[in-house]
Amino acid sequence: MPQLNTTSTADISFMLLIFFLVTSSMDTDKGLTSQMPPPEDSTEQQDQEVKKRNVMELQLDADDVLTCNGEAISADELTKRVEDFVANVSDAAELPEKSEREVHLLGRCRVSDRHIITIEADRQTTYNAYFEMQNAIARGYNNLRDRLAKSRFGHVFASCSQEERDAVTMVYPKRISELRSER
């Protein structure tokens, strides 16, 4: 009885497997671009004096209630508050101080380099609430950076060259500090 020759079937299967591996794309996860702080070294504790006006205190409790300087707010309100706090357009006395700096491509600028956003999240808070808060903060910074990039370079921050991004980031640096909740 004649049989079908299957000796080349393994070779064909192997070639198809390689073809699909080479031509398909793998999705990569995207997340927050944050760098974890280095592990604490008890011998190198540095206490820094920070003026109250330079600090925005955010707290997220076990019931997922977000408070900014003691006042309950929503994520959308947080975005606006971050923008107002970091930009301090009117140079208000209750908002962060600014420094005068020479910034490459932008010249002499008032830089928001003294502000600090502190985050204290309860261990019982949900991931959804935590990341909603983080996204609101990121949106605030992105809105400020987009406005500056559009006014100075004619395009949004994401379309900037690395040199332009560095200049914009120097004007609006992300300064976020996360505290451990002892609750």
Short mmCIF file of C-alpha atoms in Angstrom, two decimals:
data_model
loop_
_atom_site.label_atom_id
_atom_site.label_comp_id
_atom_site.label_asym_id
_atom_site.label_seq_id
_atom_site.Cartn_x
_atom_site.Cartn_y
_atom_site.Cartn_z
CA MET A 1 0.00 0.00 0.00
CA PRO A 2 1.55 3.40 -0.98
CA GLN A 3 2.17 5.86 1.87
CA LEU A 4 2.52 9.60 1.98
CA ASN A 5 6.09 10.75 2.48
CA THR A 6 6.12 12.97 5.64
CA THR A 7 9.84 13.41 6.17
CA SER A 8 9.79 17.09 5.25
CA THR A 9 6.76 17.90 7.45
CA ALA A 10 8.94 18.66 10.47
CA ASP A 11 11.09 21.05 8.41
CA ILE A 12 8.02 22.84 7.09
CA SER A 13 6.54 23.13 10.60
CA PHE A 14 9.79 24.52 11.94
CA MET A 15 10.00 27.10 9.13
CA LEU A 16 6.37 28.17 9.72
CA LEU A 17 7.07 28.57 13.43
CA ILE A 18 10.08 30.78 12.72
CA PHE A 19 8.09 32.77 10.16
CA PHE A 20 5.33 33.55 12.69
CA LEU A 21 7.80 34.40 15.46
CA VAL A 22 9.67 36.82 13.20
CA THR A 23 6.61 38.51 11.68
CA SER A 24 4.45 38.82 14.78
CA SER A 25 4.88 41.54 17.35
CA MET A 26 4.75 41.20 21.08
CA ASP A 27 2.93 43.84 23.06
CA THR A 28 4.91 45.41 25.84
CA ASP A 29 3.25 46.62 28.98
CA LYS A 30 3.24 50.33 29.53
CA GLY A 31 3.06 51.90 32.93
CA LEU A 32 4.14 54.84 34.96
CA THR A 33 7.67 55.97 34.26
CA SER A 34 8.85 56.26 37.82
CA GLN A 35 12.08 55.19 39.34
CA MET A 36 12.01 53.56 42.74
CA PRO A 37 14.12 55.25 45.41
CA PRO A 38 17.25 53.44 46.52
CA PRO A 39 16.98 51.30 49.65
CA GLU A 40 17.17 53.29 52.85
CA ASP A 41 20.54 53.45 54.49
CA SER A 42 20.13 54.36 58.13
CA THR A 43 23.60 55.90 58.27
CA GLU A 44 22.86 58.37 55.49
CA GLN A 45 19.60 59.89 56.71
CA GLN A 46 19.47 63.50 55.57
CA ASP A 47 16.94 65.88 56.99
CA GLN A 48 16.21 68.78 54.74
CA GLU A 49 14.31 71.87 55.71
CA VAL A 50 11.45 72.40 53.29
CA LYS A 51 9.16 75.39 53.47
CA LYS A 52 5.48 74.55 53.95
CA ARG A 53 4.57 76.57 50.85
CA ASN A 54 6.68 74.24 48.69
CA VAL A 55 4.84 71.05 49.75
CA MET A 56 1.56 69.63 48.46
CA GLU A 57 0.42 66.81 50.74
CA LEU A 58 -1.69 64.07 49.17
CA GLN A 59 -3.22 61.31 51.24
CA LEU A 60 -5.18 58.29 50.11
CA ASP A 61 -6.95 56.49 52.95
CA ALA A 62 -8.24 52.93 53.29
CA ASP A 63 -11.65 54.01 51.91
CA ASP A 64 -9.99 55.40 48.73
CA VAL A 65 -10.71 59.00 49.75
CA LEU A 66 -8.11 61.33 48.23
CA THR A 67 -7.23 64.46 50.20
CA CYS A 68 -5.02 67.35 49.17
CA ASN A 69 -3.68 69.36 52.11
CA GLY A 70 -6.52 67.98 54.25
CA GLU A 71 -9.35 68.67 51.77
CA ALA A 72 -11.14 65.81 49.97
CA ILE A 73 -10.87 66.12 46.17
CA SER A 74 -11.47 64.09 43.02
CA ALA A 75 -8.83 62.97 40.54
CA ASP A 76 -9.89 65.67 38.03
CA GLU A 77 -9.55 68.35 40.71
CA LEU A 78 -6.13 66.94 41.58
CA THR A 79 -4.92 67.42 38.00
CA LYS A 80 -5.89 71.10 38.11
CA ARG A 81 -4.35 71.57 41.56
CA VAL A 82 -1.07 70.00 40.45
CA GLU A 83 -0.96 72.35 37.46
CA ASP A 84 -1.66 75.42 39.61
CA PHE A 85 0.76 74.31 42.34
CA VAL A 86 3.70 73.50 40.08
CA ALA A 87 3.27 76.43 37.66
CA ASN A 88 2.55 79.13 40.29
CA VAL A 89 1.92 81.58 37.46
CA SER A 90 0.96 84.49 39.74
CA ASP A 91 3.90 83.91 42.12
CA ALA A 92 1.48 83.54 45.02
CA ALA A 93 2.99 83.45 48.51
CA GLU A 94 1.17 80.22 49.43
CA LEU A 95 2.46 78.36 46.35
CA PRO A 96 6.03 77.10 45.71
CA GLU A 97 8.97 79.37 45.23
CA LYS A 98 10.66 79.55 41.83
CA SER A 99 14.29 79.96 40.84
CA GLU A 100 15.76 82.00 38.03
CA ARG A 101 17.84 79.71 35.80
CA GLU A 102 19.47 79.63 32.41
CA VAL A 103 17.77 76.82 30.45
CA HIS A 104 19.24 75.56 27.19
CA LEU A 105 16.97 76.46 24.21
CA LEU A 106 14.68 78.55 26.45
CA GLY A 107 17.05 81.16 27.83
CA ARG A 108 16.55 82.72 31.27
CA CYS A 109 13.45 81.17 32.89
CA ARG A 110 11.62 81.04 36.19
CA VAL A 111 11.93 77.35 37.07
CA SER A 112 9.64 75.43 39.41
CA ASP A 113 12.39 73.40 41.09
CA ARG A 114 11.50 73.70 44.77
CA HIS A 115 8.07 72.12 44.89
CA ILE A 116 7.47 68.67 46.35
CA ILE A 117 4.34 66.57 46.04
CA THR A 118 4.19 64.11 48.93
CA ILE A 119 2.01 61.02 48.66
CA GLU A 120 0.91 58.93 51.61
CA ALA A 121 -1.25 55.96 50.71
CA ASP A 122 -2.81 53.63 53.26
CA ARG A 123 -1.89 49.97 52.87
CA GLN A 124 -5.60 49.12 52.50
CA THR A 125 -6.25 51.45 49.56
CA THR A 126 -7.10 49.83 46.23
CA TYR A 127 -4.71 49.75 43.29
CA ASN A 128 -7.34 51.43 41.14
CA ALA A 129 -7.56 54.47 43.45
CA TYR A 130 -3.77 54.65 43.77
CA PHE A 131 -3.16 54.58 40.03
CA GLU A 132 -6.02 57.01 39.39
CA MET A 133 -4.22 59.43 41.72
CA GLN A 134 -0.85 58.78 40.00
CA ASN A 135 -2.45 59.32 36.57
CA ALA A 136 -4.00 62.61 37.73
CA ILE A 137 -0.59 63.85 38.89
CA ALA A 138 1.04 62.73 35.62
CA ARG A 139 -1.74 64.48 33.64
CA GLY A 140 -1.04 67.73 35.50
CA TYR A 141 2.67 67.62 34.68
CA ASN A 142 1.96 66.59 31.07
CA ASN A 143 -0.48 69.48 30.60
CA LEU A 144 2.12 71.98 31.87
CA ARG A 145 4.85 70.50 29.71
CA ASP A 146 2.59 70.41 26.63
CA ARG A 147 1.67 74.09 27.05
CA LEU A 148 5.30 75.14 27.39
CA ALA A 149 6.42 72.99 24.45
CA LYS A 150 3.62 74.35 22.23
CA SER A 151 4.39 77.96 23.10
CA ARG A 152 8.17 77.64 22.66
CA PHE A 153 8.62 74.91 20.05
CA GLY A 154 5.26 74.78 18.25
CA HIS A 155 4.43 71.16 19.11
CA VAL A 156 3.43 69.03 22.08
CA PHE A 157 5.95 67.59 24.54
CA ALA A 158 5.69 64.06 23.09
CA SER A 159 6.81 65.38 19.68
CA CYS A 160 9.83 67.21 21.07
CA SER A 161 13.40 66.19 20.38
CA GLN A 162 15.40 64.91 23.35
CA GLU A 163 17.10 68.29 23.71
CA GLU A 164 13.72 70.10 23.78
CA ARG A 165 12.33 67.56 26.28
CA ASP A 166 15.29 68.12 28.58
CA ALA A 167 14.70 71.88 28.48
CA VAL A 168 10.97 71.58 29.23
CA THR A 169 11.63 69.03 31.98
CA MET A 170 14.10 71.39 33.60
CA VAL A 171 11.38 74.05 33.84
CA TYR A 172 8.77 71.59 35.22
CA PRO A 173 10.63 68.72 36.92
CA LYS A 174 8.63 65.93 38.56
CA ARG A 175 9.30 66.12 42.26
CA ILE A 176 7.25 63.45 43.98
CA SER A 177 7.97 61.86 47.34
CA GLU A 178 6.13 58.80 48.58
CA LEU A 179 5.85 58.19 52.28
CA ARG A 180 5.09 54.93 53.99
CA SER A 181 1.81 54.91 55.83
CA GLU A 182 2.22 53.65 59.38
CA ARG A 183 -1.49 52.83 59.66
#
